[in-house]
PDB file of C-alpha atoms in Angstrom:
ATOM      1  CA  MET A 178       0.021   0.225  -0.031  1.00 47.00           C
ATOM      2  CA  ALA A 179       2.994   2.211   0.765  1.00 47.00           C
ATOM      3  CA  GLU A 180       4.611   1.551  -2.381  1.00 47.00           C
ATOM      4  CA  THR A 181       1.730   2.340  -4.284  1.00 47.00           C
ATOM      5  CA  THR A 182       1.313   5.651  -2.801  1.00 46.00           C
ATOM      6  CA  ASN A 183       4.860   6.513  -3.219  1.00 48.00           C
ATOM      7  CA  ARG A 184       4.131   5.962  -7.026  1.00 48.00           C
ATOM      8  CA  ASN A 185       1.060   8.097  -6.997  1.00 49.00           C
ATOM      9  CA  VAL A 186       3.167  10.965  -5.609  1.00 51.00           C
ATOM     10  CA  ILE A 187       5.647  10.766  -7.767  1.00 53.00           C
ATOM     11  CA  THR A 188       3.378  10.770 -10.893  1.00 61.00           C
ATOM     12  CA  ARG A 189       1.842  14.097  -9.601  1.00 60.00           C
ATOM     13  CA  GLN A 190       5.051  15.623  -9.401  1.00 64.00           C
ATOM     14  CA  GLN A 191       6.236  14.723 -13.025  1.00 61.00           C
ATOM     15  CA  MET A 192       2.575  15.695 -14.296  1.00 59.00           C
ATOM     16  CA  LYS A 193       2.998  19.250 -12.472  1.00 60.00           C
ATOM     17  CA  ALA A 194       6.474  19.384 -14.151  1.00 59.00           C
ATOM     18  CA  LEU A 195       5.087  18.846 -17.607  1.00 59.00           C
ATOM     19  CA  GLY A 196       2.429  21.174 -17.118  1.00 57.00           C
ATOM     20  CA  TRP A 197       4.853  24.295 -16.050  1.00 61.00           C
ATOM     21  CA  MET A 198       6.948  23.163 -18.725  1.00 64.00           C
ATOM     22  CA  ALA A 199       3.754  23.394 -21.184  1.00 54.00           C
ATOM     23  CA  GLY A 200       3.167  26.660 -19.619  1.00 55.00           C
ATOM     24  CA  LEU A 201       6.373  27.868 -20.286  1.00 59.00           C
ATOM     25  CA  LEU A 202       6.390  26.938 -23.784  1.00 57.00           C
ATOM     26  CA  ILE A 203       3.142  28.544 -24.879  1.00 53.00           C
ATOM     27  CA  GLY A 204       4.104  31.698 -23.345  1.00 51.00           C
ATOM     28  CA  ALA A 205       7.111  31.532 -25.395  1.00 46.00           C
ATOM     29  CA  MET A 206       5.740  31.172 -28.527  1.00 48.00           C
ATOM     30  CA  VAL A 207       3.380  33.959 -27.597  1.00 40.00           C
ATOM     31  CA  ILE A 208       6.158  36.298 -26.767  1.00 48.00           C
ATOM     32  CA  LEU A 209       7.626  35.182 -30.031  1.00 42.00           C
ATOM     33  CA  SER A 210       4.974  36.017 -32.357  1.00 39.00           C
ATOM     34  CA  ALA A 211       4.292  39.167 -30.623  1.00 43.00           C
ATOM     35  CA  VAL A 212       7.704  40.175 -31.377  1.00 43.00           C
ATOM     36  CA  ASN A 213       7.377  38.905 -34.960  1.00 44.00           C
ATOM     37  CA  HIS A 214       4.394  40.791 -35.151  1.00 42.00           C
ATOM     38  CA  ARG A 215       5.840  44.114 -34.184  1.00 50.00           C
ATOM     39  CA  LYS A 216       8.887  43.611 -36.238  1.00 52.00           C
ATOM     40  CA  GLY A 217       6.454  43.593 -38.953  1.00 61.00           C
ATOM     41  CA  ALA A 218       4.685  46.968 -38.178  1.00 85.00           C
ATOM     42  CA  ALA A 219       5.425  50.176 -39.446  1.00 87.00           C
ATOM     43  CA  VAL A 220       6.882  53.049 -37.382  1.00 85.00           C
ATOM     44  CA  LYS A 221       3.827  55.219 -36.000  1.00 90.00           C
ATOM     45  CA  GLY A 222       6.255  58.790 -35.438  1.00 87.00           C
ATOM     46  CA  VAL A 223       9.605  60.188 -34.424  1.00 91.00           C
ATOM     47  CA  GLU A 224       9.291  61.937 -31.230  1.00 93.00           C
ATOM     48  CA  VAL A 225      12.750  63.928 -30.212  1.00 95.00           C
ATOM     49  CA  ASP A 226      13.523  65.145 -26.428  1.00 95.00           C
ATOM     50  CA  ILE A 227      16.533  67.622 -25.836  1.00 95.00           C
ATOM     51  CA  LYS A 228      17.624  68.040 -22.664  1.00 95.00           C
ATOM     52  CA  PRO A 229      18.321  71.907 -21.596  1.00 93.00           C
ATOM     53  CA  LEU A 230      21.492  72.953 -20.487  1.00 91.00           C
ATOM     54  CA  PRO A 231      21.830  73.560 -16.824  1.00 87.00           C
ATOM     55  CA  ASN A 232      20.732  77.103 -17.477  1.00 82.00           C
ATOM     56  CA  GLY A 233      17.713  76.607 -19.381  1.00 87.00           C
ATOM     57  CA  ASP A 234      19.206  76.676 -22.665  1.00 86.00           C
ATOM     58  CA  LEU A 235      18.223  75.021 -26.409  1.00 90.00           C
ATOM     59  CA  LEU A 236      20.968  75.385 -28.578  1.00 92.00           C
ATOM     60  CA  MET A 237      18.908  73.192 -31.008  1.00 92.00           C
ATOM     61  CA  GLN A 238      15.604  72.296 -31.757  1.00 93.00           C
ATOM     62  CA  PRO A 239      13.613  68.855 -32.662  1.00 94.00           C
ATOM     63  CA  VAL A 240      13.501  70.150 -36.036  1.00 93.00           C
ATOM     64  CA  ASP A 241      17.240  70.394 -35.886  1.00 93.00           C
ATOM     65  CA  VAL A 242      17.379  66.806 -35.059  1.00 94.00           C
ATOM     66  CA  ARG A 243      15.005  65.511 -37.585  1.00 92.00           C
ATOM     67  CA  GLU A 244      17.010  67.430 -40.093  1.00 92.00           C
ATOM     68  CA  VAL A 245      20.314  65.642 -39.316  1.00 93.00           C
ATOM     69  CA  ILE A 246      18.417  62.133 -39.334  1.00 91.00           C
ATOM     70  CA  HIS A 247      16.783  63.011 -42.828  1.00 90.00           C
ATOM     71  CA  LYS A 248      19.912  64.174 -44.588  1.00 91.00           C
ATOM     72  CA  ALA A 249      21.963  60.844 -43.102  1.00 91.00           C
ATOM     73  CA  PHE A 250      19.471  58.544 -43.932  1.00 88.00           C
ATOM     74  CA  GLY A 251      17.666  60.241 -47.143  1.00 87.00           C
ATOM     75  CA  TYR A 252      14.061  59.484 -46.087  1.00 84.00           C
ATOM     76  CA  GLU A 253      11.535  59.445 -43.127  1.00 82.00           C
ATOM     77  CA  PHE A 254      11.024  56.926 -40.954  1.00 83.00           C
ATOM     78  CA  GLU A 255       7.314  57.122 -40.666  1.00 81.00           C
ATOM     79  CA  SER A 256       5.224  54.063 -41.804  1.00 76.00           C
ATOM     80  CA  ARG A 257       8.491  52.358 -42.872  1.00 83.00           C
ATOM     81  CA  SER A 258       8.793  48.712 -40.991  1.00 86.00           C
ATOM     82  CA  VAL A 259      10.339  48.730 -37.687  1.00 85.00           C
ATOM     83  CA  ARG A 260      12.725  46.139 -38.407  1.00 88.00           C
ATOM     84  CA  THR A 261      14.217  49.000 -40.752  1.00 85.00           C
ATOM     85  CA  VAL A 262      15.253  51.111 -37.786  1.00 87.00           C
ATOM     86  CA  GLU A 263      19.014  50.894 -37.370  1.00 88.00           C
ATOM     87  CA  ILE A 264      19.156  52.199 -33.798  1.00 91.00           C
ATOM     88  CA  ASP A 265      23.102  51.965 -33.630  1.00 93.00           C
ATOM     89  CA  ARG A 266      23.701  53.802 -36.747  1.00 93.00           C
ATOM     90  CA  LEU A 267      21.170  56.368 -35.648  1.00 93.00           C
ATOM     91  CA  GLU A 268      22.670  57.244 -32.331  1.00 95.00           C
ATOM     92  CA  HIS A 269      26.358  57.053 -33.967  1.00 96.00           C
ATOM     93  CA  VAL A 270      24.813  59.786 -36.541  1.00 95.00           C
ATOM     94  CA  LEU A 271      23.432  62.245 -33.937  1.00 95.00           C
ATOM     95  CA  GLU A 272      26.554  61.996 -31.934  1.00 95.00           C
ATOM     96  CA  LYS A 273      28.809  63.033 -35.111  1.00 94.00           C
ATOM     97  CA  ASP A 274      26.473  66.903 -34.913  1.00 94.00           C
ATOM     98  CA  PRO A 275      28.871  69.405 -33.125  1.00 94.00           C
ATOM     99  CA  LEU A 276      25.912  70.488 -30.708  1.00 95.00           C
ATOM    100  CA  VAL A 277      25.343  67.080 -29.470  1.00 95.00           C
ATOM    101  CA  GLN A 278      27.031  65.440 -26.178  1.00 95.00           C
ATOM    102  CA  ASN A 279      25.060  61.937 -26.834  1.00 96.00           C
ATOM    103  CA  ALA A 280      22.057  60.721 -27.819  1.00 96.00           C
ATOM    104  CA  ASP A 281      19.751  57.711 -26.838  1.00 96.00           C
ATOM    105  CA  VAL A 282      17.777  56.125 -29.162  1.00 94.00           C
ATOM    106  CA  TYR A 283      14.592  53.277 -28.837  1.00 92.00           C
ATOM    107  CA  ILE A 284      11.279  52.022 -30.004  1.00 90.00           C
ATOM    108  CA  ASP A 285       8.636  52.101 -27.447  1.00 90.00           C
ATOM    109  CA  ALA A 286       5.745  49.635 -27.301  1.00 89.00           C
ATOM    110  CA  ARG A 287       3.876  52.073 -29.584  1.00 91.00           C
ATOM    111  CA  ASP A 288       5.804  51.553 -32.135  1.00 91.00           C
ATOM    112  CA  VAL A 289       7.665  55.347 -32.043  1.00 92.00           C
ATOM    113  CA  VAL A 290      11.059  55.694 -32.311  1.00 92.00           C
ATOM    114  CA  ARG A 291      12.081  58.012 -29.230  1.00 94.00           C
ATOM    115  CA  VAL A 292      15.220  60.047 -29.485  1.00 95.00           C
ATOM    116  CA  SER A 293      16.995  61.521 -26.452  1.00 96.00           C
ATOM    117  CA  VAL A 294      19.778  64.206 -27.147  1.00 96.00           C
ATOM    118  CA  THR A 295      22.129  65.900 -24.602  1.00 96.00           C
ATOM    119  CA  GLN A 296      23.783  68.978 -25.799  1.00 95.00           C
ATOM    120  CA  ARG A 297      27.121  69.804 -25.277  1.00 95.00           C
ATOM    121  CA  GLU A 298      27.569  73.058 -23.060  1.00 94.00           C
ATOM    122  CA  PRO A 299      29.244  76.021 -23.854  1.00 95.00           C
ATOM    123  CA  VAL A 300      31.319  77.816 -21.339  1.00 95.00           C
ATOM    124  CA  ILE A 301      32.929  80.373 -23.105  1.00 96.00           C
ATOM    125  CA  ARG A 302      32.624  82.361 -26.749  1.00 97.00           C
ATOM    126  CA  ILE A 303      35.769  82.941 -28.838  1.00 97.00           C
ATOM    127  CA  ILE A 304      35.950  85.756 -31.402  1.00 97.00           C
ATOM    128  CA  ASP A 305      39.796  85.145 -32.371  1.00 95.00           C
ATOM    129  CA  LYS A 306      42.092  87.848 -33.984  1.00 94.00           C
ATOM    130  CA  ASP A 307      41.277  86.370 -37.398  1.00 93.00           C
ATOM    131  CA  GLY A 308      37.298  86.730 -37.066  1.00 93.00           C
ATOM    132  CA  TRP A 309      36.555  82.940 -36.382  1.00 95.00           C
ATOM    133  CA  ASN A 310      33.210  82.803 -33.838  1.00 96.00           C
ATOM    134  CA  TYR A 311      32.801  79.948 -32.190  1.00 97.00           C
ATOM    135  CA  TYR A 312      32.309  78.508 -28.582  1.00 97.00           C
ATOM    136  CA  LEU A 313      34.521  75.924 -26.427  1.00 97.00           C
ATOM    137  CA  ASP A 314      32.843  73.433 -24.607  1.00 95.00           C
ATOM    138  CA  LYS A 315      33.248  72.241 -20.772  1.00 92.00           C
ATOM    139  CA  ASN A 316      35.618  69.948 -21.886  1.00 94.00           C
ATOM    140  CA  GLY A 317      37.594  72.392 -24.093  1.00 95.00           C
ATOM    141  CA  ARG A 318      36.211  71.268 -27.463  1.00 95.00           C
ATOM    142  CA  ARG A 319      35.133  73.941 -30.185  1.00 96.00           C
ATOM    143  CA  MET A 320      31.782  73.601 -30.996  1.00 95.00           C
ATOM    144  CA  PRO A 321      30.010  75.792 -33.388  1.00 95.00           C
ATOM    145  CA  LEU A 322      27.316  78.853 -32.510  1.00 94.00           C
ATOM    146  CA  SER A 323      23.510  77.987 -32.110  1.00 90.00           C
ATOM    147  CA  LYS A 324      20.929  79.454 -34.882  1.00 87.00           C
ATOM    148  CA  HIS A 325      18.368  79.726 -32.508  1.00 85.00           C
ATOM    149  CA  PHE A 326      19.945  80.969 -29.224  1.00 86.00           C
ATOM    150  CA  THR A 327      22.953  82.857 -28.130  1.00 87.00           C
ATOM    151  CA  ALA A 328      24.201  80.794 -24.976  1.00 88.00           C
ATOM    152  CA  ARG A 329      24.844  83.110 -21.928  1.00 88.00           C
ATOM    153  CA  VAL A 330      28.310  82.617 -21.481  1.00 93.00           C
ATOM    154  CA  VAL A 331      31.532  84.925 -21.217  1.00 95.00           C
ATOM    155  CA  VAL A 332      32.809  86.260 -24.130  1.00 97.00           C
ATOM    156  CA  ALA A 333      36.673  86.693 -25.191  1.00 97.00           C
ATOM    157  CA  THR A 334      38.145  88.689 -28.260  1.00 97.00           C
ATOM    158  CA  GLY A 335      41.072  90.331 -28.843  1.00 96.00           C
ATOM    159  CA  LYS A 336      44.340  88.794 -29.929  1.00 96.00           C
ATOM    160  CA  ILE A 337      43.411  85.180 -29.669  1.00 97.00           C
ATOM    161  CA  PRO A 338      45.213  82.733 -31.599  1.00 95.00           C
ATOM    162  CA  ALA A 339      43.727  80.369 -34.062  1.00 95.00           C
ATOM    163  CA  TYR A 340      42.517  76.912 -32.526  1.00 96.00           C
ATOM    164  CA  VAL A 341      44.208  74.007 -33.034  1.00 95.00           C
ATOM    165  CA  PRO A 342      42.714  70.683 -31.656  1.00 94.00           C
ATOM    166  CA  ASP A 343      45.438  69.640 -29.255  1.00 95.00           C
ATOM    167  CA  TYR A 344      45.800  73.325 -27.701  1.00 96.00           C
ATOM    168  CA  LEU A 345      44.977  71.866 -24.312  1.00 95.00           C
ATOM    169  CA  GLN A 346      48.320  70.044 -24.317  1.00 95.00           C
ATOM    170  CA  ARG A 347      50.592  73.052 -25.284  1.00 93.00           C
ATOM    171  CA  LYS A 348      51.023  74.305 -21.891  1.00 92.00           C
ATOM    172  CA  ARG A 349      52.293  77.765 -23.235  1.00 92.00           C
ATOM    173  CA  HIS A 350      49.259  78.079 -25.664  1.00 95.00           C
ATOM    174  CA  LEU A 351      47.310  81.186 -24.820  1.00 96.00           C
ATOM    175  CA  LEU A 352      43.865  79.755 -25.935  1.00 97.00           C
ATOM    176  CA  ARG A 353      44.678  77.059 -22.981  1.00 97.00           C
ATOM    177  CA  HIS A 354      45.124  79.776 -20.826  1.00 97.00           C
ATOM    178  CA  LEU A 355      42.425  81.431 -22.054  1.00 97.00           C
ATOM    179  CA  PHE A 356      40.102  78.308 -21.328  1.00 97.00           C
ATOM    180  CA  LEU A 357      41.479  77.802 -17.637  1.00 97.00           C
ATOM    181  CA  LEU A 358      40.742  81.112 -16.776  1.00 97.00           C
ATOM    182  CA  SER A 359      37.377  81.346 -17.982  1.00 96.00           C
ATOM    183  CA  GLN A 360      36.764  77.947 -15.942  1.00 95.00           C
ATOM    184  CA  ASP A 361      38.099  79.408 -12.929  1.00 95.00           C
ATOM    185  CA  LEU A 362      35.779  82.367 -13.440  1.00 95.00           C
ATOM    186  CA  ARG A 363      32.945  79.977 -14.428  1.00 93.00           C
ATOM    187  CA  ASN A 364      33.797  77.611 -11.114  1.00 93.00           C
ATOM    188  CA  ASP A 365      33.327  80.900  -8.693  1.00 92.00           C
ATOM    189  CA  PRO A 366      29.922  81.624  -8.375  1.00 91.00           C
ATOM    190  CA  PHE A 367      30.764  85.043  -7.728  1.00 90.00           C
ATOM    191  CA  MET A 368      33.245  86.035 -10.438  1.00 91.00           C
ATOM    192  CA  SER A 369      30.947  83.973 -12.577  1.00 91.00           C
ATOM    193  CA  ALA A 370      27.993  86.755 -12.291  1.00 89.00           C
ATOM    194  CA  MET A 371      30.243  89.658 -12.093  1.00 88.00           C
ATOM    195  CA  ILE A 372      32.333  88.930 -15.411  1.00 93.00           C
ATOM    196  CA  GLY A 373      31.169  89.389 -18.689  1.00 93.00           C
ATOM    197  CA  GLN A 374      33.977  89.355 -21.138  1.00 95.00           C
ATOM    198  CA  ILE A 375      37.978  88.980 -21.606  1.00 97.00           C
ATOM    199  CA  PHE A 376      40.095  90.794 -23.840  1.00 96.00           C
ATOM    200  CA  VAL A 377      43.350  89.358 -24.602  1.00 96.00           C
ATOM    201  CA  SER A 378      45.899  92.464 -25.725  1.00 95.00           C
ATOM    202  CA  SER A 379      48.626  92.439 -28.132  1.00 93.00           C
ATOM    203  CA  ASN A 380      50.939  91.495 -25.278  1.00 92.00           C
ATOM    204  CA  GLY A 381      48.647  88.575 -24.191  1.00 92.00           C
ATOM    205  CA  ASP A 382      47.525  90.266 -20.801  1.00 94.00           C
ATOM    206  CA  PHE A 383      43.740  89.252 -20.090  1.00 97.00           C
ATOM    207  CA  ILE A 384      41.888  92.283 -19.068  1.00 96.00           C
ATOM    208  CA  LEU A 385      38.418  91.679 -17.339  1.00 95.00           C
ATOM    209  CA  ALA A 386      35.092  93.689 -18.237  1.00 93.00           C
ATOM    210  CA  PRO A 387      32.407  93.343 -15.366  1.00 89.00           C
ATOM    211  CA  LEU A 388      28.822  93.444 -16.221  1.00 85.00           C
ATOM    212  CA  ILE A 389      28.383  96.125 -13.175  1.00 77.00           C
ATOM    213  CA  GLY A 390      30.332  99.166 -13.722  1.00 71.00           C
ATOM    214  CA  ASP A 391      32.587 100.876 -16.145  1.00 75.00           C
ATOM    215  CA  GLN A 392      36.171  99.872 -14.707  1.00 79.00           C
ATOM    216  CA  LYS A 393      38.457  97.335 -16.609  1.00 90.00           C
ATOM    217  CA  ILE A 394      40.045  94.589 -14.656  1.00 90.00           C
ATOM    218  CA  VAL A 395      43.700  94.248 -15.842  1.00 93.00           C
ATOM    219  CA  PHE A 396      44.217  90.422 -14.977  1.00 93.00           C
ATOM    220  CA  GLY A 397      47.604  90.041 -16.624  1.00 93.00           C
ATOM    221  CA  LYS A 398      49.154  86.649 -17.519  1.00 94.00           C
ATOM    222  CA  TYR A 399      47.501  83.134 -16.405  1.00 94.00           C
ATOM    223  CA  GLU A 400      49.749  82.672 -13.567  1.00 91.00           C
ATOM    224  CA  ASP A 401      48.758  83.104  -9.739  1.00 91.00           C
ATOM    225  CA  ALA A 402      45.215  83.069 -10.941  1.00 92.00           C
ATOM    226  CA  GLN A 403      43.155  81.889  -8.054  1.00 92.00           C
ATOM    227  CA  ASP A 404      44.994  84.614  -5.526  1.00 92.00           C
ATOM    228  CA  LYS A 405      44.411  87.351  -8.237  1.00 92.00           C
ATOM    229  CA  ILE A 406      40.553  86.153  -8.144  1.00 92.00           C
ATOM    230  CA  GLN A 407      40.674  85.911  -4.275  1.00 91.00           C
ATOM    231  CA  ASN A 408      42.450  89.759  -3.894  1.00 87.00           C
ATOM    232  CA  LEU A 409      39.641  90.625  -6.683  1.00 87.00           C
ATOM    233  CA  LYS A 410      36.672  89.335  -4.543  1.00 86.00           C
ATOM    234  CA  ILE A 411      37.761  90.565  -1.426  1.00 84.00           C
ATOM    235  CA  PHE A 412      38.163  94.122  -3.086  1.00 82.00           C
ATOM    236  CA  TYR A 413      34.799  94.081  -4.715  1.00 79.00           C
ATOM    237  CA  ARG A 414      33.104  92.776  -1.513  1.00 79.00           C
ATOM    238  CA  GLU A 415      34.656  95.219   0.949  1.00 76.00           C
ATOM    239  CA  ALA A 416      36.302  98.319  -0.770  1.00 67.00           C
ATOM    240  CA  MET A 417      33.874  98.770  -3.714  1.00 65.00           C
ATOM    241  CA  PRO A 418      31.016  99.241  -1.604  1.00 57.00           C
ATOM    242  CA  TYR A 419      32.226 102.033   0.241  1.00 51.00           C
ATOM    243  CA  GLU A 420      34.100 103.617  -2.826  1.00 60.00           C
ATOM    244  CA  GLY A 421      31.104 103.457  -5.175  1.00 57.00           C
ATOM    245  CA  TRP A 422      31.026 101.019  -8.567  1.00 57.00           C
ATOM    246  CA  ARG A 423      31.762 104.006 -10.633  1.00 63.00           C
ATOM    247  CA  LYS A 424      35.050 105.430  -8.801  1.00 69.00           C
ATOM    248  CA  TYR A 425      37.735 103.629 -10.470  1.00 72.00           C
ATOM    249  CA  ARG A 426      38.619 103.808 -14.155  1.00 78.00           C
ATOM    250  CA  SER A 427      40.808 100.624 -13.835  1.00 80.00           C
ATOM    251  CA  ILE A 428      41.619  98.099 -11.072  1.00 84.00           C
ATOM    252  CA  ASP A 429      45.086  95.934 -11.636  1.00 85.00           C
ATOM    253  CA  VAL A 430      45.505  92.929 -10.046  1.00 85.00           C
ATOM    254  CA  ARG A 431      48.676  92.044 -11.819  1.00 87.00           C
ATOM    255  CA  PHE A 432      51.330  91.851  -8.679  1.00 86.00           C
ATOM    256  CA  ARG A 433      51.357  89.305  -5.770  1.00 81.00           C
ATOM    257  CA  GLY A 434      49.115  90.557  -2.687  1.00 75.00           C
ATOM    258  CA  GLN A 435      48.251  93.954  -4.463  1.00 79.00           C
ATOM    259  CA  VAL A 436      45.197  95.560  -5.850  1.00 77.00           C
ATOM    260  CA  ILE A 437      46.107  98.757  -7.767  1.00 74.00           C
ATOM    261  CA  CYS A 438      43.368 101.242  -8.351  1.00 74.00           C
ATOM    262  CA  LYS A 439      42.908 104.258 -10.895  1.00 75.00           C
TER     263      LYS A 439
END
């Protein structure tokens, strides 16, 4: 009697396992059928999302992204089969655009191609001695101006040498010093709000123009930069409120530990 019961238990376990296997097989077939059906479906549309820069700027619009896609592929994705959408190639094409930092593409459950774009972030606008006009992004790479929006960044003019791709590796390159100075100003909340322009003189000195007041700030070469910035901040916070913003024509911080005013 015990032996018969034992056999019945084993049989029930086997039947249960077979049931699970059958269920999994049916589920897999349903999923495979749905996937195959979806691959044959047509693209319902293309939706573009562009992440604003930290200050809210949009240097490009969805129409620009669509133009880049159309130029690269030569056709619209709408009504084409989902299986023809080359997601990797699409991301690569978008990331080659000089205003794009990163692009992520996927197809959602409604067969809509979703494109998410992260813009490159400009930190300084350069107008060099030859008249070339461009931005440097936060990594020091050159990027073009936007046809839609002017980024609110420091503008640098004057005797600025031509851009070369390896300028950041050249320790004495003036464009490298200019970029580093712009980073120092940008990373300091007080100076970031204070300085609107950097002029490069014929001897390579940097002259800063504040957004408030008419005076010029003679910064000199890019050396002891942090000390100069600190001295300038102390002067603005402690002396300027008492003397008035329009009293001085120039503020000179070229010399260590000194602020010389005229």
